[in-house]
Every structure is written in structure tokens, then in C-alpha cells.
Amino acid sequence: MALRLAVEYPLAPERVVRGFRITPEGSSGTVLFLHDLGKDLDEFGTLPDLLADQGWDVVCVDLIGHGLSDGDDKEPALLHTDVRAIVGQLTEPGRPLGLVASGTTSTVSSLVGRADGVVAHVVINPVLDDSICSQGQRAQATRMVLHGDGEKLVGTPTQKFFQFQLGEKMLVHNPVVAKGVAGVLEERALRAHFELFFKRYLK
């Protein structure tokens, strides 16, 4: 069984994000978890463990101004720069990188992609934030959107997010996702979607 080890990723002087890493023996790729603004890495519960059990290297961090990380700045516009700095420290030749993001932080998923080595993304109840969108260009990646805000989608935050994305994308709707990550964890079919997505596309 793989252990959770504490990690730190310096972004700039006096700006360090902290979290944990699970590295199973023989892992061939890494998945980065980014919590929603105003929350912390505990938002994901045992979801990282599901991927670690499947053999993926998992990294969960508290964003700047959250949890154990430095600072008190929670400006959405700074997220793009911070996430790029973290991705740059995780990228390794020959090892694909995946991303899991929730809520407003999902917008960063729109701006990092294959050119950055981040090939497969799962976003949960995404909210597109204009101040984050203005920080970069849309990026190609394969994305799965888990949402619970209405099957018809018209006028929903999910519709706005989904239409903004470039690359292959898929929607998975289940009302239980309205609970957020907790809903994903309690629904077996959603957990299966989550695990199978990375098996298929993180390569």
C-alpha cells in the first residue's frame, strides 16, 4: 500500500503550496488534484486514493491562501500562473499528467493542456471564471465534465464551461453530482467513469 508523503512546491519567494503525494510502485503517470476556491484538498476525500489504487501517482495541493499553503491571496486571476508553476514542477518526459479540478478552479483546466503535458482532465461542477479566462489562451486536452446542474444544460454554468473548451470533451450528468465530490464518491457508476477515463486517456 502506497503512503501519503508531504510535498511542497515553491512558486516564488514566500509563496509555497503544500499538500501530499501518493506514489504507487510502478506508476506510469501523475494526476494533479486542484480544489475549488474557498475549500482545501480535503474536498476530494478518498477520490485520490481511487486513482492511486489503480496505479497512478497522485498529487493533491492546497492552493495559495488555502489550507497549509502560504499567503492569504485567493484572487482567481492568479490561479493560472500558480497552476502553471506547479505543472512545470510535475512534468517529466515520458510521463503523462492528468488533472482533476472542482468548481471555479476548473477554469484553469481550460488554459492548460496537451502543449503543457496535461493531457486528460476531469472537472466536477465547473464554473467558468472570466478573470481566469483572461489570463491565457484556451488549450487542447481531453476532458470529462461531471455535473449535476440539469440534464437540459441550457443557461447553466456547465453549459458555459463546456462550450468554452477546446478538444475532445464529454459530459456525464447525474443529479448526485450536485453534492460535489461527495456525490461522485457515493455513486458507484460515477466512480467507475472517473477511473476508466484516466485508464483510457492518460497516456
JSON list of C-alpha atoms in Angstrom, two decimals:
[
{"chain": "A", "resi": 1, "resn": "MET", "atom": "CA", "xyz": [0.00, 0.00, 0.00]},
{"chain": "A", "resi": 2, "resn": "ALA", "atom": "CA", "xyz": [1.42, 3.40, -1.01]},
{"chain": "A", "resi": 3, "resn": "LEU", "atom": "CA", "xyz": [1.94, 6.05, 1.67]},
{"chain": "A", "resi": 4, "resn": "ARG", "atom": "CA", "xyz": [0.91, 9.69, 1.58]},
{"chain": "A", "resi": 5, "resn": "LEU", "atom": "CA", "xyz": [4.01, 11.86, 1.74]},
{"chain": "A", "resi": 6, "resn": "ALA", "atom": "CA", "xyz": [4.02, 15.60, 2.43]},
{"chain": "A", "resi": 7, "resn": "VAL", "atom": "CA", "xyz": [5.19, 17.75, -0.51]},
{"chain": "A", "resi": 8, "resn": "GLU", "atom": "CA", "xyz": [5.97, 21.40, -1.14]},
{"chain": "A", "resi": 9, "resn": "TYR", "atom": "CA", "xyz": [6.12, 23.27, -4.46]},
{"chain": "A", "resi": 10, "resn": "PRO", "atom": "CA", "xyz": [7.70, 26.75, -4.36]},
{"chain": "A", "resi": 11, "resn": "LEU", "atom": "CA", "xyz": [6.03, 29.22, -6.70]},
{"chain": "A", "resi": 12, "resn": "ALA", "atom": "CA", "xyz": [8.00, 32.33, -5.72]},
{"chain": "A", "resi": 13, "resn": "PRO", "atom": "CA", "xyz": [9.80, 33.66, -2.63]},
{"chain": "A", "resi": 14, "resn": "GLU", "atom": "CA", "xyz": [7.43, 33.26, 0.33]},
{"chain": "A", "resi": 15, "resn": "ARG", "atom": "CA", "xyz": [4.84, 31.54, -1.89]},
{"chain": "A", "resi": 16, "resn": "VAL", "atom": "CA", "xyz": [4.80, 27.78, -1.38]},
{"chain": "A", "resi": 17, "resn": "VAL", "atom": "CA", "xyz": [1.93, 25.36, -1.96]},
{"chain": "A", "resi": 18, "resn": "ARG", "atom": "CA", "xyz": [1.78, 22.31, 0.27]},
{"chain": "A", "resi": 19, "resn": "GLY", "atom": "CA", "xyz": [-0.03, 19.03, 0.05]},
{"chain": "A", "resi": 20, "resn": "PHE", "atom": "CA", "xyz": [0.58, 15.32, -0.28]},
{"chain": "A", "resi": 21, "resn": "ARG", "atom": "CA", "xyz": [1.71, 12.82, -2.88]},
{"chain": "A", "resi": 22, "resn": "ILE", "atom": "CA", "xyz": [0.85, 9.15, -3.24]},
{"chain": "A", "resi": 23, "resn": "THR", "atom": "CA", "xyz": [3.28, 7.24, -5.44]},
{"chain": "A", "resi": 24, "resn": "PRO", "atom": "CA", "xyz": [2.39, 3.58, -6.03]},
{"chain": "A", "resi": 25, "resn": "GLU", "atom": "CA", "xyz": [5.17, 1.30, -7.16]},
{"chain": "A", "resi": 26, "resn": "GLY", "atom": "CA", "xyz": [5.50, 1.24, -10.94]},
{"chain": "A", "resi": 27, "resn": "SER", "atom": "CA", "xyz": [3.21, 4.24, -11.60]},
{"chain": "A", "resi": 28, "resn": "SER", "atom": "CA", "xyz": [3.34, 5.47, -15.19]},
{"chain": "A", "resi": 29, "resn": "GLY", "atom": "CA", "xyz": [1.58, 8.81, -14.92]},
{"chain": "A", "resi": 30, "resn": "THR", "atom": "CA", "xyz": [0.58, 11.55, -12.48]},
{"chain": "A", "resi": 31, "resn": "VAL", "atom": "CA", "xyz": [-2.76, 13.17, -11.64]},
{"chain": "A", "resi": 32, "resn": "LEU", "atom": "CA", "xyz": [-2.88, 16.62, -10.02]},
{"chain": "A", "resi": 33, "resn": "PHE", "atom": "CA", "xyz": [-5.92, 17.49, -7.86]},
{"chain": "A", "resi": 34, "resn": "LEU", "atom": "CA", "xyz": [-6.97, 21.16, -7.53]},
{"chain": "A", "resi": 35, "resn": "HIS", "atom": "CA", "xyz": [-9.73, 22.03, -5.06]},
{"chain": "A", "resi": 36, "resn": "ASP", "atom": "CA", "xyz": [-12.35, 24.76, -5.50]},
{"chain": "A", "resi": 37, "resn": "LEU", "atom": "CA", "xyz": [-11.69, 28.27, -4.23]},
{"chain": "A", "resi": 38, "resn": "GLY", "atom": "CA", "xyz": [-12.59, 28.64, -0.57]},
{"chain": "A", "resi": 39, "resn": "LYS", "atom": "CA", "xyz": [-12.03, 24.94, 0.14]},
{"chain": "A", "resi": 40, "resn": "ASP", "atom": "CA", "xyz": [-8.91, 22.82, 0.58]},
{"chain": "A", "resi": 41, "resn": "LEU", "atom": "CA", "xyz": [-7.51, 19.49, -0.58]},
{"chain": "A", "resi": 42, "resn": "ASP", "atom": "CA", "xyz": [-9.78, 17.64, 1.86]},
{"chain": "A", "resi": 43, "resn": "GLU", "atom": "CA", "xyz": [-12.60, 18.42, -0.59]},
{"chain": "A", "resi": 44, "resn": "PHE", "atom": "CA", "xyz": [-11.58, 15.33, -2.57]},
{"chain": "A", "resi": 45, "resn": "GLY", "atom": "CA", "xyz": [-11.93, 12.87, 0.29]},
{"chain": "A", "resi": 46, "resn": "THR", "atom": "CA", "xyz": [-10.87, 9.41, -0.87]},
{"chain": "A", "resi": 47, "resn": "LEU", "atom": "CA", "xyz": [-11.09, 10.23, -4.59]},
{"chain": "A", "resi": 48, "resn": "PRO", "atom": "CA", "xyz": [-7.26, 10.48, -4.90]},
{"chain": "A", "resi": 49, "resn": "ASP", "atom": "CA", "xyz": [-6.95, 7.05, -3.30]},
{"chain": "A", "resi": 50, "resn": "LEU", "atom": "CA", "xyz": [-9.16, 5.55, -6.02]},
{"chain": "A", "resi": 51, "resn": "LEU", "atom": "CA", "xyz": [-6.61, 6.59, -8.64]},
{"chain": "A", "resi": 52, "resn": "ALA", "atom": "CA", "xyz": [-3.63, 5.61, -6.51]},
{"chain": "A", "resi": 53, "resn": "ASP", "atom": "CA", "xyz": [-5.18, 2.16, -6.15]},
{"chain": "A", "resi": 54, "resn": "GLN", "atom": "CA", "xyz": [-5.29, 1.99, -9.96]},
{"chain": "A", "resi": 55, "resn": "GLY", "atom": "CA", "xyz": [-1.54, 2.67, -10.11]},
{"chain": "A", "resi": 56, "resn": "TRP", "atom": "CA", "xyz": [-1.45, 6.43, -10.75]},
{"chain": "A", "resi": 57, "resn": "ASP", "atom": "CA", "xyz": [0.89, 8.81, -8.96]},
{"chain": "A", "resi": 58, "resn": "VAL", "atom": "CA", "xyz": [-1.42, 11.33, -7.23]},
{"chain": "A", "resi": 59, "resn": "VAL", "atom": "CA", "xyz": [-0.62, 14.88, -6.09]},
{"chain": "A", "resi": 60, "resn": "CYS", "atom": "CA", "xyz": [-3.08, 16.99, -4.05]},
{"chain": "A", "resi": 61, "resn": "VAL", "atom": "CA", "xyz": [-2.24, 20.56, -3.06]},
{"chain": "A", "resi": 62, "resn": "ASP", "atom": "CA", "xyz": [-3.75, 23.39, -1.07]},
{"chain": "A", "resi": 63, "resn": "LEU", "atom": "CA", "xyz": [-3.80, 26.44, -3.33]},
{"chain": "A", "resi": 64, "resn": "ILE", "atom": "CA", "xyz": [-2.21, 29.69, -2.16]},
{"chain": "A", "resi": 65, "resn": "GLY", "atom": "CA", "xyz": [-4.27, 31.20, 0.63]},
{"chain": "A", "resi": 66, "resn": "HIS", "atom": "CA", "xyz": [-5.91, 27.86, 1.45]},
{"chain": "A", "resi": 67, "resn": "GLY", "atom": "CA", "xyz": [-5.20, 25.09, 3.95]},
{"chain": "A", "resi": 68, "resn": "LEU", "atom": "CA", "xyz": [-1.50, 24.70, 4.78]},
{"chain": "A", "resi": 69, "resn": "SER", "atom": "CA", "xyz": [-0.17, 26.74, 1.84]},
{"chain": "A", "resi": 70, "resn": "ASP", "atom": "CA", "xyz": [1.34, 30.20, 2.13]},
{"chain": "A", "resi": 71, "resn": "GLY", "atom": "CA", "xyz": [-0.40, 33.52, 1.79]},
{"chain": "A", "resi": 72, "resn": "ASP", "atom": "CA", "xyz": [-3.91, 34.84, 2.14]},
{"chain": "A", "resi": 73, "resn": "ASP", "atom": "CA", "xyz": [-4.42, 35.79, -1.51]},
{"chain": "A", "resi": 74, "resn": "LYS", "atom": "CA", "xyz": [-7.37, 33.97, -3.06]},
{"chain": "A", "resi": 75, "resn": "GLU", "atom": "CA", "xyz": [-7.64, 36.01, -6.25]},
{"chain": "A", "resi": 76, "resn": "PRO", "atom": "CA", "xyz": [-8.91, 33.79, -9.09]},
{"chain": "A", "resi": 77, "resn": "ALA", "atom": "CA", "xyz": [-6.81, 35.71, -11.62]},
{"chain": "A", "resi": 78, "resn": "LEU", "atom": "CA", "xyz": [-3.59, 34.41, -10.02]},
{"chain": "A", "resi": 79, "resn": "LEU", "atom": "CA", "xyz": [-4.56, 30.75, -10.30]},
{"chain": "A", "resi": 80, "resn": "HIS", "atom": "CA", "xyz": [-3.37, 30.33, -13.87]},
{"chain": "A", "resi": 81, "resn": "THR", "atom": "CA", "xyz": [0.18, 31.40, -13.03]},
{"chain": "A", "resi": 82, "resn": "ASP", "atom": "CA", "xyz": [0.26, 29.27, -9.89]},
{"chain": "A", "resi": 83, "resn": "VAL", "atom": "CA", "xyz": [-1.04, 26.14, -11.59]},
{"chain": "A", "resi": 84, "resn": "ARG", "atom": "CA", "xyz": [1.39, 26.50, -14.48]},
{"chain": "A", "resi": 85, "resn": "ALA", "atom": "CA", "xyz": [4.24, 26.70, -11.97]},
{"chain": "A", "resi": 86, "resn": "ILE", "atom": "CA", "xyz": [3.03, 23.52, -10.23]},
{"chain": "A", "resi": 87, "resn": "VAL", "atom": "CA", "xyz": [2.55, 21.71, -13.54]},
{"chain": "A", "resi": 88, "resn": "GLY", "atom": "CA", "xyz": [6.07, 22.71, -14.57]},
{"chain": "A", "resi": 89, "resn": "GLN", "atom": "CA", "xyz": [7.47, 21.02, -11.47]},
{"chain": "A", "resi": 90, "resn": "LEU", "atom": "CA", "xyz": [5.43, 17.84, -12.03]},
{"chain": "A", "resi": 91, "resn": "THR", "atom": "CA", "xyz": [6.07, 17.38, -15.74]},
{"chain": "A", "resi": 92, "resn": "GLU", "atom": "CA", "xyz": [8.53, 14.60, -16.58]},
{"chain": "A", "resi": 93, "resn": "PRO", "atom": "CA", "xyz": [9.48, 13.29, -20.03]},
{"chain": "A", "resi": 94, "resn": "GLY", "atom": "CA", "xyz": [7.52, 10.20, -20.93]},
{"chain": "A", "resi": 95, "resn": "ARG", "atom": "CA", "xyz": [5.08, 10.54, -18.01]},
{"chain": "A", "resi": 96, "resn": "PRO", "atom": "CA", "xyz": [1.61, 11.85, -18.88]},
{"chain": "A", "resi": 97, "resn": "LEU", "atom": "CA", "xyz": [-0.01, 14.30, -16.50]},
{"chain": "A", "resi": 98, "resn": "GLY", "atom": "CA", "xyz": [-3.73, 14.44, -15.69]},
{"chain": "A", "resi": 99, "resn": "LEU", "atom": "CA", "xyz": [-5.82, 16.99, -13.83]},
{"chain": "A", "resi": 100, "resn": "VAL", "atom": "CA", "xyz": [-8.86, 16.89, -11.54]},
{"chain": "A", "resi": 101, "resn": "ALA", "atom": "CA", "xyz": [-10.44, 20.24, -10.65]},
{"chain": "A", "resi": 102, "resn": "SER", "atom": "CA", "xyz": [-13.61, 21.41, -8.97]},
{"chain": "A", "resi": 103, "resn": "GLY", "atom": "CA", "xyz": [-15.87, 24.48, -9.23]},
{"chain": "A", "resi": 104, "resn": "THR", "atom": "CA", "xyz": [-14.28, 27.78, -10.21]},
{"chain": "A", "resi": 105, "resn": "THR", "atom": "CA", "xyz": [-10.78, 26.30, -10.23]},
{"chain": "A", "resi": 106, "resn": "SER", "atom": "CA", "xyz": [-11.92, 24.16, -13.19]},
{"chain": "A", "resi": 107, "resn": "THR", "atom": "CA", "xyz": [-11.45, 27.24, -15.38]},
{"chain": "A", "resi": 108, "resn": "VAL", "atom": "CA", "xyz": [-7.68, 26.69, -15.18]},
{"chain": "A", "resi": 109, "resn": "SER", "atom": "CA", "xyz": [-8.30, 23.38, -16.94]},
{"chain": "A", "resi": 110, "resn": "SER", "atom": "CA", "xyz": [-9.32, 25.42, -19.98]},
{"chain": "A", "resi": 111, "resn": "LEU", "atom": "CA", "xyz": [-5.90, 27.08, -20.19]},
{"chain": "A", "resi": 112, "resn": "VAL", "atom": "CA", "xyz": [-3.51, 24.16, -19.66]},
{"chain": "A", "resi": 113, "resn": "GLY", "atom": "CA", "xyz": [-3.47, 21.17, -21.97]},
{"chain": "A", "resi": 114, "resn": "ARG", "atom": "CA", "xyz": [-1.51, 18.92, -24.27]},
{"chain": "A", "resi": 115, "resn": "ALA", "atom": "CA", "xyz": [1.15, 21.52, -25.03]},
{"chain": "A", "resi": 116, "resn": "ASP", "atom": "CA", "xyz": [1.87, 21.62, -21.28]},
{"chain": "A", "resi": 117, "resn": "GLY", "atom": "CA", "xyz": [1.82, 17.84, -20.96]},
{"chain": "A", "resi": 118, "resn": "VAL", "atom": "CA", "xyz": [-1.59, 17.85, -19.20]},
{"chain": "A", "resi": 119, "resn": "VAL", "atom": "CA", "xyz": [-3.49, 15.51, -21.48]},
{"chain": "A", "resi": 120, "resn": "ALA", "atom": "CA", "xyz": [-6.60, 14.30, -19.59]},
{"chain": "A", "resi": 121, "resn": "HIS", "atom": "CA", "xyz": [-8.82, 16.38, -17.32]},
{"chain": "A", "resi": 122, "resn": "VAL", "atom": "CA", "xyz": [-11.82, 15.64, -15.11]},
{"chain": "A", "resi": 123, "resn": "VAL", "atom": "CA", "xyz": [-13.78, 18.62, -13.82]},
{"chain": "A", "resi": 124, "resn": "ILE", "atom": "CA", "xyz": [-16.56, 18.46, -11.26]},
{"chain": "A", "resi": 125, "resn": "ASN", "atom": "CA", "xyz": [-19.39, 21.02, -11.34]},
{"chain": "A", "resi": 126, "resn": "PRO", "atom": "CA", "xyz": [-17.23, 23.51, -13.27]},
{"chain": "A", "resi": 127, "resn": "VAL", "atom": "CA", "xyz": [-17.79, 27.26, -13.15]},
{"chain": "A", "resi": 128, "resn": "LEU", "atom": "CA", "xyz": [-16.15, 29.40, -15.84]},
{"chain": "A", "resi": 129, "resn": "ASP", "atom": "CA", "xyz": [-14.49, 32.46, -14.30]},
{"chain": "A", "resi": 130, "resn": "ASP", "atom": "CA", "xyz": [-13.86, 35.36, -16.70]},
{"chain": "A", "resi": 131, "resn": "SER", "atom": "CA", "xyz": [-10.93, 36.75, -14.70]},
{"chain": "A", "resi": 132, "resn": "ILE", "atom": "CA", "xyz": [-9.12, 33.41, -15.05]},
{"chain": "A", "resi": 133, "resn": "CYS", "atom": "CA", "xyz": [-10.05, 33.04, -18.73]},
{"chain": "A", "resi": 134, "resn": "SER", "atom": "CA", "xyz": [-8.40, 36.38, -19.48]},
{"chain": "A", "resi": 135, "resn": "GLN", "atom": "CA", "xyz": [-5.01, 35.08, -18.27]},
{"chain": "A", "resi": 136, "resn": "GLY", "atom": "CA", "xyz": [-4.27, 32.79, -21.22]},
{"chain": "A", "resi": 137, "resn": "GLN", "atom": "CA", "xyz": [-5.36, 31.03, -24.39]},
{"chain": "A", "resi": 138, "resn": "ARG", "atom": "CA", "xyz": [-7.65, 28.00, -24.49]},
{"chain": "A", "resi": 139, "resn": "ALA", "atom": "CA", "xyz": [-5.74, 24.73, -24.65]},
{"chain": "A", "resi": 140, "resn": "GLN", "atom": "CA", "xyz": [-6.44, 21.39, -26.30]},
{"chain": "A", "resi": 141, "resn": "ALA", "atom": "CA", "xyz": [-6.99, 18.40, -24.00]},
{"chain": "A", "resi": 142, "resn": "THR", "atom": "CA", "xyz": [-9.39, 15.52, -23.47]},
{"chain": "A", "resi": 143, "resn": "ARG", "atom": "CA", "xyz": [-11.91, 16.47, -20.79]},
{"chain": "A", "resi": 144, "resn": "MET", "atom": "CA", "xyz": [-14.74, 14.80, -18.91]},
{"chain": "A", "resi": 145, "resn": "VAL", "atom": "CA", "xyz": [-17.24, 17.06, -17.18]},
{"chain": "A", "resi": 146, "resn": "LEU", "atom": "CA", "xyz": [-19.14, 15.59, -14.24]},
{"chain": "A", "resi": 147, "resn": "HIS", "atom": "CA", "xyz": [-22.12, 17.75, -13.37]},
{"chain": "A", "resi": 148, "resn": "GLY", "atom": "CA", "xyz": [-25.44, 17.77, -11.57]},
{"chain": "A", "resi": 149, "resn": "ASP", "atom": "CA", "xyz": [-26.98, 21.09, -12.60]},
{"chain": "A", "resi": 150, "resn": "GLY", "atom": "CA", "xyz": [-29.66, 19.85, -15.00]},
{"chain": "A", "resi": 151, "resn": "GLU", "atom": "CA", "xyz": [-29.88, 17.46, -17.92]},
{"chain": "A", "resi": 152, "resn": "LYS", "atom": "CA", "xyz": [-31.04, 20.15, -20.37]},
{"chain": "A", "resi": 153, "resn": "LEU", "atom": "CA", "xyz": [-27.99, 22.34, -19.56]},
{"chain": "A", "resi": 154, "resn": "VAL", "atom": "CA", "xyz": [-29.50, 25.47, -21.14]},
{"chain": "A", "resi": 155, "resn": "GLY", "atom": "CA", "xyz": [-28.30, 28.53, -19.26]},
{"chain": "A", "resi": 156, "resn": "THR", "atom": "CA", "xyz": [-26.33, 26.55, -16.69]},
{"chain": "A", "resi": 157, "resn": "PRO", "atom": "CA", "xyz": [-22.72, 27.13, -15.56]},
{"chain": "A", "resi": 158, "resn": "THR", "atom": "CA", "xyz": [-21.86, 23.73, -17.03]},
{"chain": "A", "resi": 159, "resn": "GLN", "atom": "CA", "xyz": [-23.11, 24.74, -20.49]},
{"chain": "A", "resi": 160, "resn": "LYS", "atom": "CA", "xyz": [-20.99, 27.90, -20.43]},
{"chain": "A", "resi": 161, "resn": "PHE", "atom": "CA", "xyz": [-17.92, 25.93, -19.37]},
{"chain": "A", "resi": 162, "resn": "PHE", "atom": "CA", "xyz": [-18.47, 23.09, -21.83]},
{"chain": "A", "resi": 163, "resn": "GLN", "atom": "CA", "xyz": [-18.87, 25.39, -24.84]},
{"chain": "A", "resi": 164, "resn": "PHE", "atom": "CA", "xyz": [-15.62, 27.19, -23.98]},
{"chain": "A", "resi": 165, "resn": "GLN", "atom": "CA", "xyz": [-13.46, 24.06, -24.11]},
{"chain": "A", "resi": 166, "resn": "LEU", "atom": "CA", "xyz": [-11.19, 23.01, -26.97]},
{"chain": "A", "resi": 167, "resn": "GLY", "atom": "CA", "xyz": [-10.50, 19.38, -27.80]},
{"chain": "A", "resi": 168, "resn": "GLU", "atom": "CA", "xyz": [-12.34, 16.14, -27.17]},
{"chain": "A", "resi": 169, "resn": "LYS", "atom": "CA", "xyz": [-14.90, 16.56, -24.40]},
{"chain": "A", "resi": 170, "resn": "MET", "atom": "CA", "xyz": [-17.67, 14.55, -22.81]},
{"chain": "A", "resi": 171, "resn": "LEU", "atom": "CA", "xyz": [-20.50, 15.24, -20.37]},
{"chain": "A", "resi": 172, "resn": "VAL", "atom": "CA", "xyz": [-21.62, 12.93, -17.58]},
{"chain": "A", "resi": 173, "resn": "HIS", "atom": "CA", "xyz": [-24.78, 14.08, -15.78]},
{"chain": "A", "resi": 174, "resn": "ASN", "atom": "CA", "xyz": [-26.06, 12.70, -12.52]},
{"chain": "A", "resi": 175, "resn": "PRO", "atom": "CA", "xyz": [-28.15, 14.69, -10.00]},
{"chain": "A", "resi": 176, "resn": "VAL", "atom": "CA", "xyz": [-25.98, 13.38, -7.17]},
{"chain": "A", "resi": 177, "resn": "VAL", "atom": "CA", "xyz": [-23.03, 15.40, -8.52]},
{"chain": "A", "resi": 178, "resn": "ALA", "atom": "CA", "xyz": [-24.84, 18.49, -7.23]},
{"chain": "A", "resi": 179, "resn": "LYS", "atom": "CA", "xyz": [-23.35, 17.43, -3.88]},
{"chain": "A", "resi": 180, "resn": "GLY", "atom": "CA", "xyz": [-19.88, 17.88, -5.38]},
{"chain": "A", "resi": 181, "resn": "VAL", "atom": "CA", "xyz": [-17.10, 15.38, -4.82]},
{"chain": "A", "resi": 182, "resn": "ALA", "atom": "CA", "xyz": [-19.11, 13.68, -2.09]},
{"chain": "A", "resi": 183, "resn": "GLY", "atom": "CA", "xyz": [-21.72, 12.80, -4.71]},
{"chain": "A", "resi": 184, "resn": "VAL", "atom": "CA", "xyz": [-19.11, 11.29, -7.00]},
{"chain": "A", "resi": 185, "resn": "LEU", "atom": "CA", "xyz": [-17.77, 9.17, -4.17]},
{"chain": "A", "resi": 186, "resn": "GLU", "atom": "CA", "xyz": [-21.15, 7.78, -3.18]},
{"chain": "A", "resi": 187, "resn": "GLU", "atom": "CA", "xyz": [-22.25, 6.77, -6.69]},
{"chain": "A", "resi": 188, "resn": "ARG", "atom": "CA", "xyz": [-20.59, 3.61, -7.99]},
{"chain": "A", "resi": 189, "resn": "ALA", "atom": "CA", "xyz": [-21.27, 4.41, -11.65]},
{"chain": "A", "resi": 190, "resn": "LEU", "atom": "CA", "xyz": [-19.61, 7.82, -11.32]},
{"chain": "A", "resi": 191, "resn": "ARG", "atom": "CA", "xyz": [-16.56, 6.33, -9.62]},
{"chain": "A", "resi": 192, "resn": "ALA", "atom": "CA", "xyz": [-16.30, 3.87, -12.49]},
{"chain": "A", "resi": 193, "resn": "HIS", "atom": "CA", "xyz": [-16.49, 6.71, -15.06]},
{"chain": "A", "resi": 194, "resn": "PHE", "atom": "CA", "xyz": [-13.76, 8.54, -13.15]},
{"chain": "A", "resi": 195, "resn": "GLU", "atom": "CA", "xyz": [-11.39, 5.57, -13.01]},
{"chain": "A", "resi": 196, "resn": "LEU", "atom": "CA", "xyz": [-11.98, 4.39, -16.58]},
{"chain": "A", "resi": 197, "resn": "PHE", "atom": "CA", "xyz": [-11.49, 7.86, -18.03]},
{"chain": "A", "resi": 198, "resn": "PHE", "atom": "CA", "xyz": [-7.89, 8.02, -16.83]},
{"chain": "A", "resi": 199, "resn": "LYS", "atom": "CA", "xyz": [-7.20, 4.44, -17.85]},
{"chain": "A", "resi": 200, "resn": "ARG", "atom": "CA", "xyz": [-8.26, 5.28, -21.38]},
{"chain": "A", "resi": 201, "resn": "TYR", "atom": "CA", "xyz": [-6.97, 8.82, -21.89]},
{"chain": "A", "resi": 202, "resn": "LEU", "atom": "CA", "xyz": [-3.99, 9.38, -19.58]},
{"chain": "A", "resi": 203, "resn": "LYS", "atom": "CA", "xyz": [-1.33, 8.03, -21.91]}
]
